[in-house]
Amino acid sequence: MSGSGRHPALDCVHCGFCLPVCPTWLSWGREPDSPRGRIEIARAMLDGAAPSPEMVGHLDSCLGCMACIAACPSGVRYDVVIEEARARVEASGTRTPADAGRRSAIFSLFPHPGRLRVAAFFLWLWRASGLRWLTRASGLVRLFPFLGRLDALAPDLGLAEVTASLPAHTPATGASRGRVALVGGCVQRVFFPGVNAATLRVLSAEGYEVVVPEGQGCCGALSVHAGRDEEARGMTRALVERLEASGADTFLVNAAGCGSHLKDLGHLFAADPAWHDRAVAFSRKVKDVTEFLAAVPARAPRHPLPGKLAYHSPCHLGHAQGVQEPPRALLRAIPGVELVEVPEGDQCCGSAGIYNLVQVEASDELGARKARNVLATGAPFLASANPGCTLQVLRVLREQGASVQAAHPIEILDASIQGRPFPGRRG
Amino acid sequence: MSGRASVTELAGRLSAVVGARNCYTSASELLTYECDGLTHGRTRPDVVVLPGSTEEVAEVVRLARAAGRPIVPRGSGTGLSGGARPVPGSVVVALSRMRRILEVNLEDGWIRVEPGVINLDVTRHVSAAGYYYAPDPSSQSICSIGGNVAFNSGGAHCLKYGFTVNHVLGARVVLHDGRVVDIGGPALDTPGHDLLAALVGSEGMVGIVTEVTLRLLRKPEATRTFFATFPSTDEGGEAVSRIIAAGILPAAIEMMDRLAIVAAKAATGLDWPDVGAALLMDADGPTAEVEDLSARAVQIARDAGALELRLPRNEAERQLMWKGRKSAFAAVGRISPNYMVEDGVIPRSEIAPVLREIESMAKEQGLRVANVFHAGDGNLHPLVLYDAREQGQEERAEQLGGDILRMCVRRGGSITGEHGVGSEKAAYMADMFGPDDLETMKWVRAAFDPDGCFNPGKVFPSSRLCGEKPGPGGVEHPAVRSGEVQRW
């Protein structure tokens, strides 16, 4: 609900300023696939219309990139509108059994780091054993395109990475400037353990003591963005309890999707008086790791990393959290780095949580556009602060036979502090 | 003409032309096309179709007409007079998929684009080469060139550079029977009747534009902007009059009153003070000239009672000031649950008394009015704030809006400056024009669209629906009666 107590969908004045920033409207030019159109659909549902398959299709086509929120002069909380509309869809049973099955498969895997790790192990085994070649050759992947999609997205992993774990406590290098807790993330932890390791090293080098509370599950971001509110609340409560128990009063996140959710828990618990204030208080202490570091004077010396580096701004960092300058400032401060912007940098790459698994065509269209724009910079290196974006951009580049070396800004910062060359994976 | 075909039959034929994904008949999709930027008053169309080329538009028009359906063209759906509001039983032809830039000729200063191209994208496309497209409606980040042509859109900088009609060189138009004609062209003047002038501002009643050739201008060498605050709109209005009387032609001179300033601040976070009125002025041209003009205008504003003058320190600050002004309409959504955007014109010298009259009229109705306007043109945009949940407020707001427009006419102005008549102001046309004037306009329309199939029910106080008795006012055209012209 908005400040006036009305449903936020009613705040829309139909000016259309959201259209030119919406990736699906830009791709197709169709009103039902624009924020303004989706708000109309949400309004119709609010007035009692049962979600039709067409409505569900248009709500599903939204990436949740939140570019429209930044563009809206009337201050419409589109994030609340879309999440609530999706919750209505999930409650309505409109989805076909196949669609519902695929979604429930995704949600029984991704928000569970334990299961994800087991899956990653099998993925490694499958690839390492040569079975991948066999399944591809036998056409099994074509029979189950969803599996092929997962395989194409997942990065190459070593066994050490699949089984990596984070130290519960990392001391500060030199005199301590404070104590912070780190949110490990699900996909981040399993597929990008290097990002968490780099985060710990950088924070320590900058004089911070870091705790990683054990037993962290998913923060609930994936679920809440897909309208699975009840599931999300359960996950969020569990994570908040773990983090609060660490006694830290700053909670750092290095995955943009998790950060945008954890910073805005008030809405999710609006109807839960027992949790609402606690959730809001927690949200105030959440910061993106780049936001945190850019706000304090650097302590560890930076070594030069000469080269042209393109900056990809993840939607959930730039649009949803409004964190634009901090990661750029950190990277620009590295001697030798020539930071360049990706053309159409405000546009989503098509990864968008589970979007690239369930909206394959639209996601590919946006991915190709993003890849073209990344290549247009001519930079051999790419900084991307969100694991989903990195997987998506690398996959598309790989399929196009092109290549850049992508890393999280914190990995690049880490390399500079450690005096190592540009880090990252190739696409 | 065959009998009216069923929606399903028609949609099947339309889908075969544009593809099933670009043709909507389901209620859950049609509802997103029920209105444009004017949201009070909605009508659900029977079909929405999104063609991708001139040929597809022509075929769509032939099919819709054969099915006896009225056709409502639509661009980005940002119009503020309900010009793209569907009529019952209509086929909405949305042009938002046609947004290719077809040809650029910088040497001769023109660009050829499809109608769905966004106004600002024209400038973006040629900006690096030092050119721009001058008409700049506040919605320029989303409004389409096709919509601009239909409504002869203006904008802050039209004071110096003129409206859309001054910038359209040529157009390709699909007529009521599916024929495609080219009007005008890259040359600056073409002989014969100025059909372009009849097309621009025709509010979708002449045909569907599928290509437009626009003039491009060189970016001015320099632009100087200043922002001045005043205790009230009296002093602000006085400053505008004096600046223009001094022979200064600003590129733009805009005024906002207290409520509009509050809304713009809420939307953009600008640190504008809490004052009765603010002016935003641009002077552009050769550096030496704008330095001089700007300095003189600043002095005049001071003499007229300005409280504070601010000059942007860099382009980013200048853009932010303009963003505050350009988002003012939608920003009012932050200070009121509902509002109506009015659009009237008055002689520039009447600004101060008119604003006082609006204020007292609003008090009588117990409503608030925020004012944003192109002060140089005397083009007012009173925003009537109301709360639709309060019994009777919407009716009172409509009443007040109408009273304001009639007052504009009384003072020698007009019921619209740039938003068009659409469906909202058709009722006020009779306050401005006599029956003969309206009849003449209808003849012009009938010359292009004898059966009135394009956007019926707009502009004219009462209108036939598509397929009704031909001829305006139910009278057959003399040329038809004499047998010179045939209808088919």
XYZ file of C-alpha atoms in Angstrom, chain A residues 4-6 10-20 24-33 36-38 40-41 43-44 52 54-55 58 70 72-76 361, chain B residues 21-22 24 26 28-29 31-37 39 42 50 74 76-78 96-97 99 116 118 138-139 141-142 267 323 326-327 330-331 333-334 336-339 389:
84
model
C -2.098 7.373 1.171
C -3.316 3.892 2.085
C -4.430 3.227 -1.480
C -4.178 3.417 -8.324
C -1.343 5.958 -8.162
C -0.618 5.529 -11.879
C -1.664 8.590 -13.910
C -1.024 6.944 -17.298
C 1.664 9.408 -18.420
C 3.628 6.628 -20.119
C 7.085 7.783 -18.936
C 7.788 4.156 -17.947
C 7.380 2.793 -21.467
C 10.677 3.815 -23.085
C 9.707 -5.691 -23.090
C 7.950 -2.588 -24.400
C 11.120 -1.595 -26.236
C 11.326 -5.058 -27.770
C 7.697 -5.486 -28.800
C 5.904 -2.125 -28.558
C 2.822 -3.773 -27.077
C 0.920 -2.035 -24.288
C 0.063 -5.162 -22.235
C 3.812 -5.852 -22.059
C 1.492 0.906 -17.642
C -0.322 -2.039 -19.233
C 0.588 -4.426 -16.424
C -3.997 -1.884 -15.752
C -4.055 -5.673 -15.548
C -6.102 -2.993 -11.413
C -8.530 -5.288 -13.210
C -6.738 -15.130 -17.427
C -3.278 -13.787 -21.228
C -2.968 -11.714 -18.056
C 1.907 -10.398 -19.612
C 13.268 5.207 -11.536
C 8.046 7.266 -12.832
C 7.317 10.911 -11.974
C 4.281 9.905 -9.906
C 6.275 7.613 -7.645
C 4.214 4.475 -8.350
C 12.609 -16.164 -26.105
C 0.722 -11.797 -31.504
C -0.016 -8.338 -32.815
C -5.696 -8.467 -29.457
C -9.142 -10.750 -25.285
C -7.622 -8.822 -20.455
C -5.491 -7.266 -23.196
C -8.345 -3.204 -21.204
C -4.814 -1.820 -21.512
C -5.945 0.250 -24.523
C -9.102 1.689 -22.953
C -7.683 5.174 -22.549
C -4.665 7.320 -23.349
C -3.123 9.939 -21.029
C -7.864 8.481 -17.762
C -12.638 4.785 -20.802
C -0.375 -3.438 -34.256
C -2.952 5.423 -31.512
C 2.284 6.027 -27.510
C -1.039 6.729 -25.789
C 0.158 9.845 -23.964
C 4.067 1.550 -31.535
C 5.743 -1.230 -33.504
C 9.571 2.874 -35.074
C 5.960 5.165 -33.699
C 9.668 8.551 -30.031
C 7.017 17.643 -21.976
C 6.301 14.001 -22.778
C 10.747 10.976 -23.811
C 7.772 8.803 -24.775
C 9.228 14.083 -7.986
C 13.392 17.746 -15.669
C 8.876 18.554 -17.652
C 7.787 16.047 -15.043
C 2.795 13.548 -13.702
C 4.424 14.746 -10.486
C 0.108 12.606 -8.885
C 2.235 12.870 -5.754
C -3.314 14.633 -5.320
C -5.050 11.302 -5.865
C -6.582 12.480 -9.163
C -6.236 15.480 -11.401
C -13.422 8.860 -3.937
